[in-house]
Protein backbone atom coordinates (compact mmCIF):
# COMPACT_ATOMS: atom_id res chain seq x y z
CA UNK A 1 18.40 -1.10 -14.56
CA UNK A 2 15.21 -3.12 -14.98
CA UNK A 3 13.16 -0.03 -15.82
CA UNK A 4 15.54 0.67 -18.73
CA UNK A 5 15.09 -2.86 -20.07
CA UNK A 6 11.31 -2.84 -19.67
CA UNK A 7 11.02 0.68 -21.06
CA UNK A 8 13.03 -0.25 -24.13
CA UNK A 9 10.93 -3.33 -24.73
CA UNK A 10 7.67 -1.44 -24.12
CA UNK A 11 8.65 1.08 -26.79
CA UNK A 12 9.05 -1.70 -29.36
CA UNK A 13 6.43 -4.30 -28.35
CA UNK A 14 3.08 -4.38 -26.56
CA UNK A 15 4.15 -5.09 -22.97
CA UNK A 16 2.23 -6.13 -19.85
CA UNK A 17 3.79 -6.61 -16.42
CA UNK A 18 2.62 -9.75 -14.56
CA UNK A 19 3.25 -9.93 -10.80
CA UNK A 20 2.76 -13.47 -9.46
CA UNK A 21 1.88 -13.61 -5.77
CA UNK A 22 1.85 -16.84 -3.76
CA UNK A 23 -1.37 -16.96 -1.73
CA UNK A 24 -0.26 -19.85 0.50
CA UNK A 25 2.64 -17.77 1.82
CA UNK A 26 0.46 -14.66 2.10
CA UNK A 27 -1.94 -15.99 4.73
CA UNK A 28 -0.87 -13.29 7.17
CA UNK A 29 -2.53 -9.90 6.52
CA UNK A 30 0.83 -8.18 6.98
CA UNK A 31 2.48 -10.33 4.31
CA UNK A 32 -0.48 -9.89 1.95
CA UNK A 33 -0.42 -6.09 2.29
CA UNK A 34 3.36 -6.06 1.89
CA UNK A 35 2.98 -7.92 -1.42
CA UNK A 36 0.22 -5.58 -2.57
CA UNK A 37 2.27 -2.48 -1.73
CA UNK A 38 5.25 -3.91 -3.60
CA UNK A 39 3.01 -4.61 -6.60
CA UNK A 40 1.68 -1.03 -6.49
CA UNK A 41 5.21 0.37 -6.39
CA UNK A 42 6.11 -1.66 -9.49
CA UNK A 43 2.91 -0.46 -11.19
CA UNK A 44 3.71 3.22 -10.61
CA UNK A 45 7.41 2.80 -11.43
CA UNK A 46 6.89 1.00 -14.75
CA UNK A 47 3.71 2.85 -15.87
CA UNK A 48 2.60 -0.13 -17.95
CA UNK A 49 -0.53 -2.31 -17.94
CA UNK A 50 -0.30 -4.53 -14.86
CA UNK A 51 -1.79 -7.89 -13.87
CA UNK A 52 -1.56 -9.46 -10.43
CA UNK A 53 -1.76 -13.26 -10.65
CA UNK A 54 -2.53 -14.96 -7.36
CA UNK A 55 -1.06 -18.44 -7.32
CA UNK A 56 -2.47 -21.10 -5.00
CA UNK A 57 -0.53 -24.32 -5.55
CA UNK A 58 0.07 -26.87 -2.85
CA UNK A 59 2.55 -29.69 -3.10
CA UNK A 60 0.73 -32.95 -2.42
CA UNK A 61 2.28 -36.37 -2.59
CA UNK A 62 0.72 -38.31 -5.46
CA UNK A 63 0.06 -41.27 -3.11
CA UNK A 64 -2.47 -39.22 -1.13
CA UNK A 65 -4.46 -38.45 -4.29
CA UNK A 66 -5.19 -42.09 -4.97
């Protein structure tokens, strides 16, 4: 289903796929490689330009910043 939607949009507009990966949750090598393999499968399935964005955001209480 999603490949039909993306394929239809890619035919009409310049389209790039962005895969956002959370680095904090990917500390384990197994989890990191699982995310990378999933990203590669999306890349080969969609056959579109692909960007992997690695997100490293930590929730910190604003009182500790002061």
